[in-house]
Amino acid sequence: MTSRDVITLSVLLGVAVFLDVALIWGPTLASVLLSFTSWDGLSPIKPIGTRNYHAIFETYPLFWPAARHNLLWLAFLGLVATPLGLLLAVLLDKQIRFTRFYQSALFLPVVLSLAIVGFISQLVFSRDYGALNSVLGRGAHPVDWLGDPHLNIWVMMVAASWRHVGYVMILYLAGLKAVDQSLKESAAIDGANEVQTFFRVTFPTLRPVNIIVLVITVIEALRAFDIVYVVNSGRNGLELLSVLVFDNIVGEASRIGFGSALAVILFVICLGFIVVYLSRILRQEDQ
Amino acid sequence: MAQYPAGQSPAPSTVGHPSRRAVLRGSTLAAGAVTLPGLLAACGGGAGGDAGDKTVSFGSNHSDPVDKAAMEASLKAYEAKSGKTVKINTVSHNDFQTNISRYLQGNPDDVFSWFAGNRMQFFAKKGLAADISDIWQGFDGFTPALKAASTGEDNKQYFVPFYYYPWAVFYRKSVWQQRGYQAPKTWDEYRALAARMKSDGLIPISLGDKDGWPAMGTFDYIDMRLNGYDFHISLMAGKEDWTGPKVKGVFDTWKSILAYTQEAPNGRTWQEAANTLVNKQAGMHTLGMFVGQQFKPEELDDLDYFPYPVIDPANGQDAVEAPIDGFMVSKKAKNLAGAKDLMKFLAGPQAEDAFLKVFPSNVACHAKADTASYNALQKKAVELVSGAKHISQFMDRDTRPDFAQTVMIPAIQQFLGNPNDVDNILRSIEAQKKTIFAAE
Amino acid sequence: MTAVATSVEGFRRQAPRPARLLLHAFLALVSLGWLAPLALAVYASLRPYHETAEDGYFSLPRTLTLHYYASAWRDAELTKYFLNSLLIAVPGVVLTLFLASFVAFAITRVRLRFGVPLLVLFTAGNLLPPQIIVVPLYELFKRVPLPASMSDSLTLYDSYWGVIAIHVAFQTGFCVFVLANYMRTVPYEITEAARVDGAGVWLQYWRVILPLCRPALAALGTLEFTWMYNDFLWALVLMSTGDKMPVTSALNNLRGQFFTDYNLLAAGAVIVALPTMVVFFALQRQFIAGLTLGSSKG
């Protein structure tokens, strides 16, 4: 390596690492420390040990439902939405007509802002005025899609999938472009049908994308926030950990110590996935 | 007083939106012409308008088009009168609220819009608001109740009240006339009327609580009617036991009208609920005066209301829930003298007249404000509030915002979803209240 | 599960077969299902609020008008806020993709001893819930001074620089991760050959690897642009001047303190969604450009 190479590497890597450490990891560490305090953002910070954590596990009634909803969310995205996104990407990767129309239609929900997603949920799922009850002919016995705490989380997961499928499709589509066509051709010549070709040839070469999609699915599930927040601020059956954190520290309520403790719990769950991923990479590098 | 002849309003009511959009055209024209150099200056301009004493900055949460035009009209009147310049920084209403504490610590404007009650006191206590007792001494036209609502825990004034909007039980006069309903005075009459409406095929009491706050109004009223204003405020301050018989009584009383309340409120926005009133499917609706915005302007004359009924005669109807919006001066104000001068103007009737002319959904706080152009609802509101011994500010303003947001909203929604679980709900509120109020 | 092998290159100009029709039927059905809610929103934005409030959203129209689009554009002053959003999102996306692709390149192509820890640092950083860093970040930004020529607030708080910086820092993690995985699919021999020809690190990155990553960069560019453009959290907590806010928060200006004309809001939201659509269509060509890339390999 020449000294110019060393300079290029250290400057560009240095900037990236500096930003990451100063703006992401430093503040994260600070929040971990704050989680052991009571602070409203204004008065002096008061250390209170693990009291926030006790309060979360013992008296905060929203915590366990929220944690449960996050796991349910993960299962739904992972088992329903992600496979659907893959299927659609594979179908769209064929040389078919109208593919740009199909791609655009599926990707559209991804680009929509929060405001319109909230409005659409109201349009479709409103008990009294929404389209779904009209289409199903439930005018006389309307289903309370958004207000029934046993039902609304499922409605929201379907709505979240509406966007998630688009993400997954786009990533797989980019990945599929990198799959060697000649491999597929030779498999076809060997008499493999399309499904066999997919599982024997295409899917294994998609491994890097699979990891990406897996990570995205996990992130989306653990950090799911906006869709629920815009529908009813994440209450009444729609509690999620990220919403609880937001309510406690970002909103007007400034229970920063308490909210930080919630964030740390969410962080630790994320960390679980980070460790799994990390061990994967290390294994990969050993090979 | 429920029989007040509301139809004789001298001015055509204009609370509905579309008719007032015309006002905006002029005011947004100037702002529409944005050039690229001007844009970059916004990101890299000089050190703002704090240089001269001629400019006061004003942080406004009056963000929706009509509201914004009203605020601009009011501030223009100040500019014309004083020859000074007001730099308005408008942030969307909800975002302003979410951000308030960061805003006040960061780079706040000299004067900012805010709410009376605990929410005002909180920032006064934390030293983020400037004491304006000196100019308050010169104010006239505010009732003692309004002064109290502007006063912090240290007995100094921090707030200038601007307008209020009372809460009551709303109905359509045409529906009531057709069926011969009379406004109820007592709880029993209220329930009897609701029962009659039900048998007439109406939804007696419409309710939408998807956003969590509208049902708080019902809680506040039942508590104040049953246990009195003082208990209510003390409860809101975290000083009472939520598991005690008094609070339990509130929920039991509430339970006794749930059979007449529109079902599945947690999935319905207040606008959808108010709609059932507009469409003559519902008989009554407990909400703030802003419910009028859901009506078409030409139907607004048909809207009327009665004060929340008496539950315990000892308390009568002595308390009115009427949230007050107004202004404060930030502690970090760069132009304190200018800020106070602007506050003096905002505390006068002229500022309110200019505002309400554009946005007549509220009622001016100042006694000398021009009431001649009020519509029937506004006139009635004046009567309602001036006769009240106590003015409460609404739950999310009378208690800590974190308690209201993270504890009470979920608790009330849970109650509406499953009214038979009151004991568990109250135990949980009490436990959480202890952690939150202990943080003080 | 739907079709037999027909899509192999060289066979694709055949007449449509039942399987292909079935495929189209399936895709068309899914696409329409995906579009239906949006179509409903556009439909509602063309109808007066009082009409949908009376009849419900799923009803035949009495009036159809573009009035709401005009008033959303005018009342929310969208022009101004559009430019604000671009001031944040364009530098944000460019910087993110640049830094991330270089880091990914360094990790996968240069034999760095600390390559793996670096990858872990960035990826793990992106997995964090953003809310965890809000408060310390605010306290930090409040204390970092900037010259008046860079920010009229004189601090990183309430300046575009701060918002861009956090977007770049946060999103670099995700992009490093995606690009590193993508670059692994590019045969090692390609950079090796460039190195033998005497190309330095920069040339290997800029001339060899980056062009090969076009499909991935296009996909990421689209996603990152939509994320940064639609973001409201960072602008909300790190800015306080209304006139500097991005367009997402300007949309909130169409909400009243209590009353919101949802049909007006829908019209505004449709307008706001247009730029991200444009980006998607512009970059869709790049996805398709990836086709030739795939076949030239091997």
XYZ file of N, CA and C in Angstrom, chain A residues 104 107-117 120 162-163, chain C residues 38 41-42 69 72-73 78 82 85-86 222 225-227 229-230 247-248 251 265-281:
153
model
N -43.675 -0.452 -9.538
C -44.060 0.849 -8.980
C -45.231 0.714 -8.021
N -44.021 -0.700 -4.819
C -43.088 0.138 -4.072
C -43.758 1.390 -3.528
N -44.853 1.763 -4.145
C -45.522 3.012 -3.798
C -45.706 3.240 -2.286
N -46.227 2.250 -1.555
C -46.436 2.498 -0.126
C -45.155 2.876 0.612
N -43.993 2.425 0.112
C -42.744 2.720 0.807
C -42.456 4.213 0.798
N -42.847 4.898 -0.267
C -42.474 6.306 -0.375
C -43.475 7.240 0.301
N -44.560 6.705 0.787
C -45.586 7.590 1.328
C -45.193 8.124 2.689
N -45.609 9.344 2.935
C -45.293 9.931 4.229
C -46.313 9.454 5.256
N -45.907 9.661 6.497
C -46.722 9.292 7.643
C -48.150 9.819 7.559
N -48.264 11.055 7.126
C -49.576 11.697 7.132
C -50.559 10.912 6.274
N -50.103 10.494 5.110
C -51.057 9.843 4.224
C -51.320 8.417 4.675
N -50.339 7.780 5.282
C -50.573 6.428 5.779
C -51.623 6.455 6.891
N -54.935 7.033 5.257
C -55.429 5.854 4.554
C -55.995 4.836 5.545
N -47.849 -3.929 4.102
C -48.117 -3.189 2.865
C -46.861 -2.417 2.443
N -46.159 -1.864 3.436
C -44.924 -1.146 3.133
C -43.728 -2.099 3.093
N -54.419 3.566 -1.796
C -53.917 4.856 -2.238
C -54.916 5.530 -3.167
N -57.446 7.150 -1.233
C -56.999 8.417 -0.650
C -57.058 9.536 -1.679
N -56.613 9.241 -2.889
C -56.650 10.259 -3.940
C -58.099 10.633 -4.225
N -56.166 20.524 -3.757
C -54.756 20.548 -4.148
C -54.252 21.977 -4.189
N -54.044 23.205 -0.545
C -52.947 22.586 0.208
C -51.623 23.223 -0.201
N -51.454 23.377 -1.493
C -50.213 23.971 -1.994
C -50.031 25.373 -1.437
N -46.066 24.901 0.425
C -45.234 23.719 0.204
C -43.934 24.005 -0.544
N -40.559 22.221 0.528
C -39.953 21.259 -0.387
C -38.460 21.505 -0.474
N -36.612 20.358 2.515
C -36.427 18.909 2.523
C -35.269 18.518 1.618
N -35.194 19.153 0.464
C -34.115 18.814 -0.452
C -32.764 19.213 0.127
N -32.777 5.104 -3.505
C -34.224 5.281 -3.431
C -34.718 5.178 -1.989
N -33.360 8.082 0.196
C -34.031 9.347 -0.085
C -35.418 9.368 0.548
N -36.148 8.280 0.384
C -37.490 8.267 0.981
C -37.405 8.371 2.491
N -36.436 7.695 3.095
C -36.339 7.765 4.560
C -36.035 9.171 5.037
N -36.300 11.950 3.422
C -37.335 12.895 3.001
C -38.566 12.775 3.892
N -38.923 11.561 4.242
C -40.124 11.359 5.052
C -39.873 11.488 6.546
N -40.656 19.289 4.676
C -42.035 19.340 4.201
C -42.971 18.430 5.006
N -42.422 17.363 5.589
C -43.280 16.476 6.385
C -43.927 17.224 7.531
N -46.690 19.624 6.435
C -47.980 18.961 6.269
C -48.797 19.063 7.545
N -55.790 17.316 3.951
C -54.522 16.717 4.357
C -54.093 15.650 3.349
N -55.054 14.883 2.843
C -54.741 13.841 1.857
C -54.179 14.468 0.598
N -54.787 15.574 0.174
C -54.285 16.243 -1.019
C -52.848 16.700 -0.795
N -52.591 17.287 0.367
C -51.230 17.719 0.686
C -50.271 16.546 0.695
N -50.690 15.440 1.280
C -49.812 14.285 1.392
C -49.521 13.677 0.022
N -50.497 13.715 -0.872
C -50.260 13.215 -2.228
C -49.200 14.077 -2.915
N -49.328 15.388 -2.751
C -48.329 16.281 -3.364
C -46.949 15.975 -2.793
N -46.899 15.783 -1.484
C -45.612 15.562 -0.841
C -44.987 14.240 -1.270
N -45.813 13.269 -1.645
C -45.272 11.969 -2.047
C -44.661 12.001 -3.447
N -44.954 13.034 -4.218
C -44.503 13.045 -5.613
C -42.976 13.000 -5.785
N -42.200 13.799 -5.057
C -40.754 13.748 -5.284
C -40.150 12.358 -5.085
N -40.619 11.633 -4.084
C -40.060 10.306 -3.880
C -40.428 9.384 -5.040
N -41.600 9.600 -5.611
C -41.977 8.838 -6.803
C -41.028 9.148 -7.948
N -40.718 10.434 -8.098
C -39.816 10.832 -9.188
C -38.457 10.157 -9.011
N -37.965 10.172 -7.777
C -36.677 9.535 -7.531
C -36.749 8.055 -7.875
N -37.826 7.437 -7.492
C -37.956 6.012 -7.772
C -37.927 5.752 -9.272
N -38.696 6.534 -10.024
C -38.732 6.300 -11.470
C -37.383 6.595 -12.106
